[in-house]
Tab-separated table of C-alpha atoms in Angstrom:
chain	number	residue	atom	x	y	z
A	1	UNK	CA	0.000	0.000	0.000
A	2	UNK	CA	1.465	3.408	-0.631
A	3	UNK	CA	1.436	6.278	1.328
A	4	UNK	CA	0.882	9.245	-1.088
A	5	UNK	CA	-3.076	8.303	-2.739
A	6	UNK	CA	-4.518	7.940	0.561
A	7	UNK	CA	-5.793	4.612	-0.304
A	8	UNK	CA	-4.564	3.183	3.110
A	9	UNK	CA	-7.219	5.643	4.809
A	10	UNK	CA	-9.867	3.434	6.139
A	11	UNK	CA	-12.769	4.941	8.198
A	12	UNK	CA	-10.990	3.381	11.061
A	13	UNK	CA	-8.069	5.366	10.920
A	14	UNK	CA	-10.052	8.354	9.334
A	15	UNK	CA	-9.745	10.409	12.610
A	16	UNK	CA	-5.785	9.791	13.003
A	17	UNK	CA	-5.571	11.839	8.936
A	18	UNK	CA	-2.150	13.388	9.178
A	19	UNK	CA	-1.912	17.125	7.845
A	20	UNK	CA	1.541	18.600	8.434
A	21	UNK	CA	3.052	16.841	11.024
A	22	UNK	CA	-0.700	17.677	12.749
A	23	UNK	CA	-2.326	15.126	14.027
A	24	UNK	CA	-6.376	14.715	15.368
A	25	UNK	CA	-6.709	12.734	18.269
A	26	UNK	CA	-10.697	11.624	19.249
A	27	UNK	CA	-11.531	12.169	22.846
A	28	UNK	CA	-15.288	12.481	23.484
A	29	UNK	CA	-15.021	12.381	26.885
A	30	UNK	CA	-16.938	14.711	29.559
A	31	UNK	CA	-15.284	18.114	30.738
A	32	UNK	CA	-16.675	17.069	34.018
A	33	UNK	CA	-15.321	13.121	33.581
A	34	UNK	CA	-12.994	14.467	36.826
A	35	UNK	CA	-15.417	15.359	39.247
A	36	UNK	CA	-17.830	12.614	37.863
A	37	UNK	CA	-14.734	9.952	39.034
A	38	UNK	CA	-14.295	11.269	42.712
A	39	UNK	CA	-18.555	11.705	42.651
A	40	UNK	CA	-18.722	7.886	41.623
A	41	UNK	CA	-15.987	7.458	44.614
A	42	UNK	CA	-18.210	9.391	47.084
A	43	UNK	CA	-21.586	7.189	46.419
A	44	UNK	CA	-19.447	4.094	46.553
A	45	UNK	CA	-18.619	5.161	50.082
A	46	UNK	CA	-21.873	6.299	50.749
A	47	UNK	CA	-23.564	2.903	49.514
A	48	UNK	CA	-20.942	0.875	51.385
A	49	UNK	CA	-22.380	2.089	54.759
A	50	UNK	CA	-26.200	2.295	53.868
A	51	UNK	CA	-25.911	6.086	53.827
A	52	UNK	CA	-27.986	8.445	51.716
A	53	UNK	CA	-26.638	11.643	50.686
A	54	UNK	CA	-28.977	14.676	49.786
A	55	UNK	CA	-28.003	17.624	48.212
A	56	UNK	CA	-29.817	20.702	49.103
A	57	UNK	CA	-29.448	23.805	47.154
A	58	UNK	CA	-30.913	27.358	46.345
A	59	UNK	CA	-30.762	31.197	46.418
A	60	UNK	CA	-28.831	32.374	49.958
A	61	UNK	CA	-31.396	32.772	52.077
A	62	UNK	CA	-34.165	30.303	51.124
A	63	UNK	CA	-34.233	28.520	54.140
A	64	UNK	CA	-32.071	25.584	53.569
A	65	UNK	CA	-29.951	25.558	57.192
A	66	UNK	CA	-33.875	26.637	58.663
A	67	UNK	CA	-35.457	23.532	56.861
A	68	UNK	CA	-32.677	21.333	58.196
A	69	UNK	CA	-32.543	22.925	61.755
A	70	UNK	CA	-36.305	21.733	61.609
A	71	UNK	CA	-36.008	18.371	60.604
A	72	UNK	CA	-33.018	17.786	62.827
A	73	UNK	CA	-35.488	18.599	65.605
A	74	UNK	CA	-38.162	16.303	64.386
A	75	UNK	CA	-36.138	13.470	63.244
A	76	UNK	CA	-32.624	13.006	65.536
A	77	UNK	CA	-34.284	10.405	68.225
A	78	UNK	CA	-35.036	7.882	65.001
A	79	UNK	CA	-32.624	8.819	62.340
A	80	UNK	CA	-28.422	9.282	62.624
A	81	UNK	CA	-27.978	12.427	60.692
A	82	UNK	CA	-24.748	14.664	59.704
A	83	UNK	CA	-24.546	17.665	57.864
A	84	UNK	CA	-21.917	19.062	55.516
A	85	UNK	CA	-21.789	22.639	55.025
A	86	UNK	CA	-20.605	24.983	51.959
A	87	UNK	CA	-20.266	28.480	51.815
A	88	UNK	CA	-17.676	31.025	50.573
A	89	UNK	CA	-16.744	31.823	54.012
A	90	UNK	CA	-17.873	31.915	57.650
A	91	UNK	CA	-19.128	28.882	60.233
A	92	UNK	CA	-22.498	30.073	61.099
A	93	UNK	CA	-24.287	27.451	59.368
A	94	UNK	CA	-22.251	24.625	60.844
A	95	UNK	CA	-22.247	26.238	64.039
A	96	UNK	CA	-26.112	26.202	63.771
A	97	UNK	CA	-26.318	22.738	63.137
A	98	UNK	CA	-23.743	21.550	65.700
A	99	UNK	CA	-26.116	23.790	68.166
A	100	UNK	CA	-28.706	20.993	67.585
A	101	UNK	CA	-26.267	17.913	68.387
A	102	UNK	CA	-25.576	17.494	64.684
A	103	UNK	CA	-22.109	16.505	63.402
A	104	UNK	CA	-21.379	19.437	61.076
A	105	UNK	CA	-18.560	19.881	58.544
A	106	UNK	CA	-17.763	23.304	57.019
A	107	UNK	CA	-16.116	23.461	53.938
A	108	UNK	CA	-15.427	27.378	53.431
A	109	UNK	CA	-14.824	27.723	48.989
A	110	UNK	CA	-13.289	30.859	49.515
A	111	UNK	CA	-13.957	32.070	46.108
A	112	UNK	CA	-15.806	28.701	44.872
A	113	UNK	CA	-19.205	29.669	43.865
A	114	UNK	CA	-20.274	26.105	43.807
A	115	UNK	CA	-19.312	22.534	45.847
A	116	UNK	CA	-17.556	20.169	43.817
A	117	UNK	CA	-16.873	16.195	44.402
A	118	UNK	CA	-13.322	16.760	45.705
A	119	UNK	CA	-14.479	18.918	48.264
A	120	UNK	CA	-17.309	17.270	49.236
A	121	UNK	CA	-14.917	13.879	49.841
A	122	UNK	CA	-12.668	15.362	51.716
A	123	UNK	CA	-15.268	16.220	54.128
A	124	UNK	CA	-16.640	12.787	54.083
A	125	UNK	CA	-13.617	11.390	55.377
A	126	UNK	CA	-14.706	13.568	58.617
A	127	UNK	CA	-17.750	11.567	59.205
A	128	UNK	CA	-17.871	8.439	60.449
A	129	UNK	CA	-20.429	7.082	57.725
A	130	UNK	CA	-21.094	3.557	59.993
A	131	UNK	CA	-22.589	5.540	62.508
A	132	UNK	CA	-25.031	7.667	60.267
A	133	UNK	CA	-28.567	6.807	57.967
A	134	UNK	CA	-28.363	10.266	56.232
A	135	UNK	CA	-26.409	12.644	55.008
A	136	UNK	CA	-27.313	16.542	53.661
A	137	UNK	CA	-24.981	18.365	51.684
A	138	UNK	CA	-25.659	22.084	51.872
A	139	UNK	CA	-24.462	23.803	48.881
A	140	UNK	CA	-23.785	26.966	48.027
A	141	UNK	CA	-26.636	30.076	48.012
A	142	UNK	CA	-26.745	30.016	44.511
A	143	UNK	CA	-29.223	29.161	41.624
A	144	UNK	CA	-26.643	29.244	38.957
A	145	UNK	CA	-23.760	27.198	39.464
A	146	UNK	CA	-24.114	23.859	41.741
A	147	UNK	CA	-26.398	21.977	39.581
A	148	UNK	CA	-23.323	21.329	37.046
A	149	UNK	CA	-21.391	19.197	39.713
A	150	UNK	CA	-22.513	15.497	40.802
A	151	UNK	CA	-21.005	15.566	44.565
A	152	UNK	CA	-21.902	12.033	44.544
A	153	UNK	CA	-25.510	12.542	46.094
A	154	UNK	CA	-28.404	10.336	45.725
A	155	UNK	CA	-31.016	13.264	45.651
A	156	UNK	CA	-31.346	16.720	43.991
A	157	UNK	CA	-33.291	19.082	45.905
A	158	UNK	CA	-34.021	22.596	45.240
A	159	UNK	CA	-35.821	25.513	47.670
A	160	UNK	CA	-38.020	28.385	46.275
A	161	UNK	CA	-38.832	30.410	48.775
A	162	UNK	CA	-41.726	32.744	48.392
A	163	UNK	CA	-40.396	36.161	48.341
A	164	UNK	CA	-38.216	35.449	45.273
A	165	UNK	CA	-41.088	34.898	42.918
A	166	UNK	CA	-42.989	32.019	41.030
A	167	UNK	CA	-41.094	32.324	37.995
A	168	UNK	CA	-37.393	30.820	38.701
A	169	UNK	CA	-37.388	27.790	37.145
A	170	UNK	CA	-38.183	29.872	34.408
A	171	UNK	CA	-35.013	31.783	34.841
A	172	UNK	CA	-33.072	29.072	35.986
A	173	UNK	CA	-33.893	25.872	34.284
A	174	UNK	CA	-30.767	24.373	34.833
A	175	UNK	CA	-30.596	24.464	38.314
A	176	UNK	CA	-34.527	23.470	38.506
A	177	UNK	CA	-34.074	20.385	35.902
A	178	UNK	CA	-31.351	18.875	38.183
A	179	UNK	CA	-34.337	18.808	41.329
A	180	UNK	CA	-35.974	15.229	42.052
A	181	UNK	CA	-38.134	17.831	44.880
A	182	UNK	CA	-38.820	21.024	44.594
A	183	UNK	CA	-39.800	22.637	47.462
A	184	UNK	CA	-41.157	25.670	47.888
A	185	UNK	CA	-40.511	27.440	51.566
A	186	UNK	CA	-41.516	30.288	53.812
A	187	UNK	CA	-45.271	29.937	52.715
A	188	UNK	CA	-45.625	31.541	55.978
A	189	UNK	CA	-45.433	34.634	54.106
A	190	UNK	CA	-47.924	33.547	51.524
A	191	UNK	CA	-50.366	36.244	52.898
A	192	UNK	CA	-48.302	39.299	52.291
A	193	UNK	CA	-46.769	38.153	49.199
A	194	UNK	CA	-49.641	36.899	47.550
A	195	UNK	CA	-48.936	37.395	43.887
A	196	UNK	CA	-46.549	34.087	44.629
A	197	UNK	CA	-48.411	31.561	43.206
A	198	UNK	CA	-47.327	28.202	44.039
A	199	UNK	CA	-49.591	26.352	41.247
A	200	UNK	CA	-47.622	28.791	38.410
A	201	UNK	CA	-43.858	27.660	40.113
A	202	UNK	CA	-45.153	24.198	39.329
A	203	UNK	CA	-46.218	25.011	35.973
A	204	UNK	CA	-42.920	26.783	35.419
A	205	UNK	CA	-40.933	23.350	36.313
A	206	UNK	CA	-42.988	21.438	34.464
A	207	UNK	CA	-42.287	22.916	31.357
A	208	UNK	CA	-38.507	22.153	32.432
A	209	UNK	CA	-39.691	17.962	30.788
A	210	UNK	CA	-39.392	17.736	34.944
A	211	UNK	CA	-41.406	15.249	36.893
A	212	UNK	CA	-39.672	16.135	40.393
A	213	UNK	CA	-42.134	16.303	43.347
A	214	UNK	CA	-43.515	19.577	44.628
A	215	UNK	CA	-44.438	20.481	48.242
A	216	UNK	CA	-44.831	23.310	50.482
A	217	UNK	CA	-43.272	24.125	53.700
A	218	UNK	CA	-42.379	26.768	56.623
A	219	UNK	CA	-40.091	25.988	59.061
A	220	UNK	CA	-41.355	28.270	61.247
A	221	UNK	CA	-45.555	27.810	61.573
A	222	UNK	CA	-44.200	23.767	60.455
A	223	UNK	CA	-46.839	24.070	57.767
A	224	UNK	CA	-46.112	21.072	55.305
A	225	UNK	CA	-43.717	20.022	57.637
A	226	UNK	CA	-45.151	16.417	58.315
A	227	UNK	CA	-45.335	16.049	54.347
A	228	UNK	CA	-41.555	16.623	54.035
A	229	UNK	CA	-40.670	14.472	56.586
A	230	UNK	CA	-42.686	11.686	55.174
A	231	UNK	CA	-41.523	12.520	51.751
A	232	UNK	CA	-37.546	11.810	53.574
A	233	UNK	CA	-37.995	8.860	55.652
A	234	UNK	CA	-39.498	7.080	52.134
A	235	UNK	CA	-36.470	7.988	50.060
A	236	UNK	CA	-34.324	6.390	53.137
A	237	UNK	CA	-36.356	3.201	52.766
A	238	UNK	CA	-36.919	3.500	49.226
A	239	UNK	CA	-32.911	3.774	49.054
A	240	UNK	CA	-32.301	0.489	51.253
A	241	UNK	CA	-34.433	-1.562	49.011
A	242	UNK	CA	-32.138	-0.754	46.336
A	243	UNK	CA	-29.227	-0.766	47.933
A	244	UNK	CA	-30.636	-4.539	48.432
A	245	UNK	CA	-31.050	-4.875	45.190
A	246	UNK	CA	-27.808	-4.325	44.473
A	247	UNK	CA	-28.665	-0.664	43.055
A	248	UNK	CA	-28.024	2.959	43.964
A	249	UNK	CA	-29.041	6.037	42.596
A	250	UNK	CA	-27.748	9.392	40.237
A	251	UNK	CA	-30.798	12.554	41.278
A	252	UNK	CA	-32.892	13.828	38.166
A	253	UNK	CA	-29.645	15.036	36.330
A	254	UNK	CA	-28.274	12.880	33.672
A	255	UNK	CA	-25.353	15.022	32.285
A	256	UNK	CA	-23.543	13.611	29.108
A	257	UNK	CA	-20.869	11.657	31.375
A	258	UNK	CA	-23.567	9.437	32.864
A	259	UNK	CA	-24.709	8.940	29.226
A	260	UNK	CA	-21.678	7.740	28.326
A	261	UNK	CA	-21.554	4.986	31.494
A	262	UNK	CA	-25.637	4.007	31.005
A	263	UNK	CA	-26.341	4.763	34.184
A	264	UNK	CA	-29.977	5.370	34.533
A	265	UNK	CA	-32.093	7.664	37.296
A	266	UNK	CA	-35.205	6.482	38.596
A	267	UNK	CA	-38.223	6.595	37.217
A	268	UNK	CA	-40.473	9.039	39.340
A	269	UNK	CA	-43.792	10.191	38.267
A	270	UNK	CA	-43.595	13.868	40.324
A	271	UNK	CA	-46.000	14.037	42.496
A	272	UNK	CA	-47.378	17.425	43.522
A	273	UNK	CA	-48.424	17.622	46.787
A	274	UNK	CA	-49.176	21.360	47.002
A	275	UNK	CA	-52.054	22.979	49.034
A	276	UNK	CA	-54.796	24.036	47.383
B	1	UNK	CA	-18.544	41.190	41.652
B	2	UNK	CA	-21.169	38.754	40.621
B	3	UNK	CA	-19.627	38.623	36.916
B	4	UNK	CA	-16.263	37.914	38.401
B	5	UNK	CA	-17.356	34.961	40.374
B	6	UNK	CA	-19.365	33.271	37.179
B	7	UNK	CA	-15.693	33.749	34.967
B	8	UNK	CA	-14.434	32.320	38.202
B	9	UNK	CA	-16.678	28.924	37.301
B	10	UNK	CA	-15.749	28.378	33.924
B	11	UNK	CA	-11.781	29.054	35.009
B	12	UNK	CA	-12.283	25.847	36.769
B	13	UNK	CA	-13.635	24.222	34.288
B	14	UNK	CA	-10.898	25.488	32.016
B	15	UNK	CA	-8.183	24.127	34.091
B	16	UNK	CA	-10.382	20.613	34.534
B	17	UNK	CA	-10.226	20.437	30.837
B	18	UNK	CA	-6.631	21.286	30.731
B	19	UNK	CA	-5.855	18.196	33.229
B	20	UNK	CA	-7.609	15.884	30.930
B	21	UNK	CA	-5.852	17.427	27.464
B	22	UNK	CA	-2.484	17.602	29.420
B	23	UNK	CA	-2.781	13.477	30.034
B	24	UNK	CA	-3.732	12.978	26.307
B	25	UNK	CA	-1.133	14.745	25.043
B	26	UNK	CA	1.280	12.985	27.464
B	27	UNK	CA	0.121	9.436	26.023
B	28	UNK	CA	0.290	10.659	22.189
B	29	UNK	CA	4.210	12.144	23.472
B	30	UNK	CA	2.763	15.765	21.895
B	31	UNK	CA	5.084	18.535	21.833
B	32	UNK	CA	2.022	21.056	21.839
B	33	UNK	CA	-1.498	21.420	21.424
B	34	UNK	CA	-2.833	23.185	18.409
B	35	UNK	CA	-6.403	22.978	18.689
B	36	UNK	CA	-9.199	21.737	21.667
B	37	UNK	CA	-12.412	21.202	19.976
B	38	UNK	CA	-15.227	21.445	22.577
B	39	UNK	CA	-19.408	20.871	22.016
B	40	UNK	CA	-21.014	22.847	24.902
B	41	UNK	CA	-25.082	23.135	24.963
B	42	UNK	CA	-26.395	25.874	26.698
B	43	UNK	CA	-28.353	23.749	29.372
B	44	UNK	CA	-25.138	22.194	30.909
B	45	UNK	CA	-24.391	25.391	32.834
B	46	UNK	CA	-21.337	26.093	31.050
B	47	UNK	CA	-20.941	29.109	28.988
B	48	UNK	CA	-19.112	29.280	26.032
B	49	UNK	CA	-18.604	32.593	25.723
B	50	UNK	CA	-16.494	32.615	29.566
B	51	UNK	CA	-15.098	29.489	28.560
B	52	UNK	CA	-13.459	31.733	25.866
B	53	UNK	CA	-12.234	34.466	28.385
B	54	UNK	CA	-11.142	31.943	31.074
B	55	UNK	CA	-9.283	29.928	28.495
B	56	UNK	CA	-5.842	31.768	27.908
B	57	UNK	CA	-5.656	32.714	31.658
B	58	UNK	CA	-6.040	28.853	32.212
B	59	UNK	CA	-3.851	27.738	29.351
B	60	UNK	CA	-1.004	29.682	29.784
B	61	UNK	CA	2.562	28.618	29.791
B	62	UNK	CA	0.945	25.183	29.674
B	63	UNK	CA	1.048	22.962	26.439
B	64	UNK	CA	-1.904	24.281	25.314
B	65	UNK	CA	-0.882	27.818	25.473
B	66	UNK	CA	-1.148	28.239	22.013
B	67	UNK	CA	-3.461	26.041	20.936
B	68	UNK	CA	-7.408	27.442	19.313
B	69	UNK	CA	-10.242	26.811	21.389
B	70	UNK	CA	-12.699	25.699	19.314
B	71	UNK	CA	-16.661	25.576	20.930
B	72	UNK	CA	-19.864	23.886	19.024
B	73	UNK	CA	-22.262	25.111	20.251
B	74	UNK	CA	-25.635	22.481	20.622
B	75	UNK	CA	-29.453	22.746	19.627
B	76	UNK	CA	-31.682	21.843	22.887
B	77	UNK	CA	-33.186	18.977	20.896
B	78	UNK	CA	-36.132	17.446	22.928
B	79	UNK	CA	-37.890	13.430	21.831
B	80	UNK	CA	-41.623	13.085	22.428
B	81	UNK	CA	-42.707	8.893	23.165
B	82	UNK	CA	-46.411	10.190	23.180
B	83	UNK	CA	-46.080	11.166	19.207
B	84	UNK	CA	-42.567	9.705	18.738
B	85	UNK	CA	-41.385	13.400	17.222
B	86	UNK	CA	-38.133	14.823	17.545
B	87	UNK	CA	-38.191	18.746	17.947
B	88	UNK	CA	-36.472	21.709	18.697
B	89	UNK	CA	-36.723	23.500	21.986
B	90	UNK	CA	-35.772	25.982	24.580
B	91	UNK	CA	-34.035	26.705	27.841
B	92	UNK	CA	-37.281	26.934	29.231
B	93	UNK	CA	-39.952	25.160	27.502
B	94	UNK	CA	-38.881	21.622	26.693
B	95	UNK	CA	-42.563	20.486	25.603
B	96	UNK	CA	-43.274	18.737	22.665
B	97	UNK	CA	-43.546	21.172	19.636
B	98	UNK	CA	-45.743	18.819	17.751
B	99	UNK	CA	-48.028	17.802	20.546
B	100	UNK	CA	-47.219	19.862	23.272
B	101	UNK	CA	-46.591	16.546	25.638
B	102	UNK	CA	-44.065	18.052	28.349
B	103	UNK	CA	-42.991	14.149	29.530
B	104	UNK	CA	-40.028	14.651	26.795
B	105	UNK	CA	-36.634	13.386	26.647
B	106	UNK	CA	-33.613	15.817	25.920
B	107	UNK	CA	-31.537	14.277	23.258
B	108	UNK	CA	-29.721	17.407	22.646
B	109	UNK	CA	-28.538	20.492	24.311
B	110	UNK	CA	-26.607	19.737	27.993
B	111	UNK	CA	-23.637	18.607	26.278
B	112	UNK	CA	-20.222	19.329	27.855
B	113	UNK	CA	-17.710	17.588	25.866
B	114	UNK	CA	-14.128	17.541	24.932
B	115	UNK	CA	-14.773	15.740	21.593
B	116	UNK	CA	-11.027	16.174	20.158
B	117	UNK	CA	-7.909	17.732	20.211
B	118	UNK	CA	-5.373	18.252	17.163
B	119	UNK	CA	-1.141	18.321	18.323
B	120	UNK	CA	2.062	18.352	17.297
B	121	UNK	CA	5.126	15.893	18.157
């Protein structure tokens, strides 16, 4: 075969065509394939001890370390829970949590507007997983950023909280997409805010192709509070029955990496369990 | 200040993507990279247009210092199993076009990949 017609170009070696001395080299791999290898790491460990691992994330000031502060108090005699923490700096949340008898791990970003897997398992080597059934992962106030990085958490879930208005999944569908629950907080201030309309949020999601759950809830009248904890203590069981299956479990998100590997999310049929 | 801490987001994916092209271009013994072809859809969180800015900050006096960053962007591309249509669609509103289903599938349009990159030995 000679070298100068090209007839030794097959479409096998198609992509290797040399053009002065340059030379094409394939890849199609993920530019998060990185974090997606330490986030596989981090569910392994969490599956190895039984332990699921929820991500929480919103605006600042939604009400994520309130919601948590709340279920800590309703749930800590029957369930062993820890908490990680992220924010660009301070303690308060942690400190907050650890107030309640809650093992509490800060990880201050400095600059990081988002968590990402490497943090995230270097604060799980903190924790003594054996001892714990559950494990929330506080990211980051922010609606832009954190739903690009798989921490290795089984569940997505994203806060709304009345006073920022019906229409942000709207305005940030990629942050809303990634959510296996929405939930929709400080309806305590439904009455003076009442152009929030939590049937229009849902509408607004739904057009996101998104069958996450919806609910409702104040941490501080407790409305809805009963129907989140419910909603919780069935994704714990929900998760051991896989886990005994031999499964685990990636939240809503399926970036192009998990396409790559197959790995499939649960089916869920969103269930919408807002007041009327 | 806001603006300065999204650029700060795709620096780090920058430098990510510069771990992963610094490997391949250690197992193909590459004396530089010329080119780092990238297909980014806009629901992936990832924007191409910082991606562009944070990329010679990232790159340089690496191998890839010189090399073109090249970004495709990708149609949000949506399947419908209710009327088995492909369609177009956006950030927003992922329905069906044909029969307005919103149970869809997206086929297209989170895509964050480094699909291939052209060196020199």
């Amino acid at each position: 075969m000679c070298d100068s017609c090209g007839c030794n170009i097959t479409p096998g070696n198609e992509h290797l065509v040399r053009a002065e001395g340059k030379q094409a080299i394939s890849v199609l791999q993920s530019l998060m394939s990185e974090n997606d290898r330490q986030a596989l790491h981090n569910r392994q460990h969490f599956d190895q001890h039984g332990v699921l691992a929820i991500n929480l994330m919103s605006s600042p000031g939604s009400g994520k370390t309130a919601l948590l502060e709340a279920t800590i108090e309703a749930l800590q005699d029957d369930l062993r829970i820890a908490v990680i923490e992220g924010d660009l700096e301070t303690e308060n949340d942690a400190q907050r949590i650890r107030a309640k008898g809650i093992p509490a791990i800060q990880i201050t970003t400095g600059t990081a507007c988002h968590l990402d897997a490497h943090m995230v398992h270097d604060a799980l080597h903190q924790l003594k997983l054996a001892d714990l059934d559950i494990v929330f992962i506080e990211n980051v106030g922010n609606l832009v950023c954190p739903a690009s990085f798989d921490l290795g958490q089984h569940r997505n879930i994203t806060l709304l909280s009345v006073p920022e208005g019906d229409d942000k999944p709207a305005k940030y569908p990629v942050m809303f997409r990634a959510a296996d629950l929405m939930l929709l907080s400080k309806t305590d201030l439904l009455p003076v805010l009442d152009d929030f309309d939590c049937q229009r949020a849902e509408d607004y999601l739904r057009k996101l192709a998104s069958t996450a759950d919806v609910l409702t809830v104040s941490s501080k009248t407790g409305q809805g509070l009963e129907t989140w904890l419910d909603w919780l203590t069935n994704e714990i069981k929900a998760h051991h029955n896989r886990l005994q299956n031999g499964q685990s479990l990636r939240p809503a998100i399926q970036p192009d990496g998990a396409r790559l590997h197959k790995m499939h999310p649960s089916a869920s049929q969103g269930r919408s369990l807002l007041l009327r | 200040m806001l603006w300065q801490m999204y650029r700060m987001h795709e620096l780090s994916v920058c430098q990510s993507m510069l771990r992963q092209v610094q490997e391949l271009a250690f197992e193909n013994h590459a004396r530089t990279i010329t080119a780092i072809n990238l297909q980014i859809g806009p629901l992936s969180g990832v924007e191409p247009q910082l991606m562009n800015q944070a990329f010679p900050i990232a790159s340089r006096d690496s191998i890839a210092a010189n090399a073109t960053l090249v970004i495709e962007t990708m149609p949000i591309r949506v399947h419908c199993d209710a009327c088995n249509t492909d369609s177009d669609a956006t950030m927003n509103d992922l329905s069906c076009r044909a029969c307005g289903n919103t149970l869809t599938q997206l086929i297209g349009g989170d895509e964050i990949l480094l699909t291939d990159i052209e060196l020199e030995r």
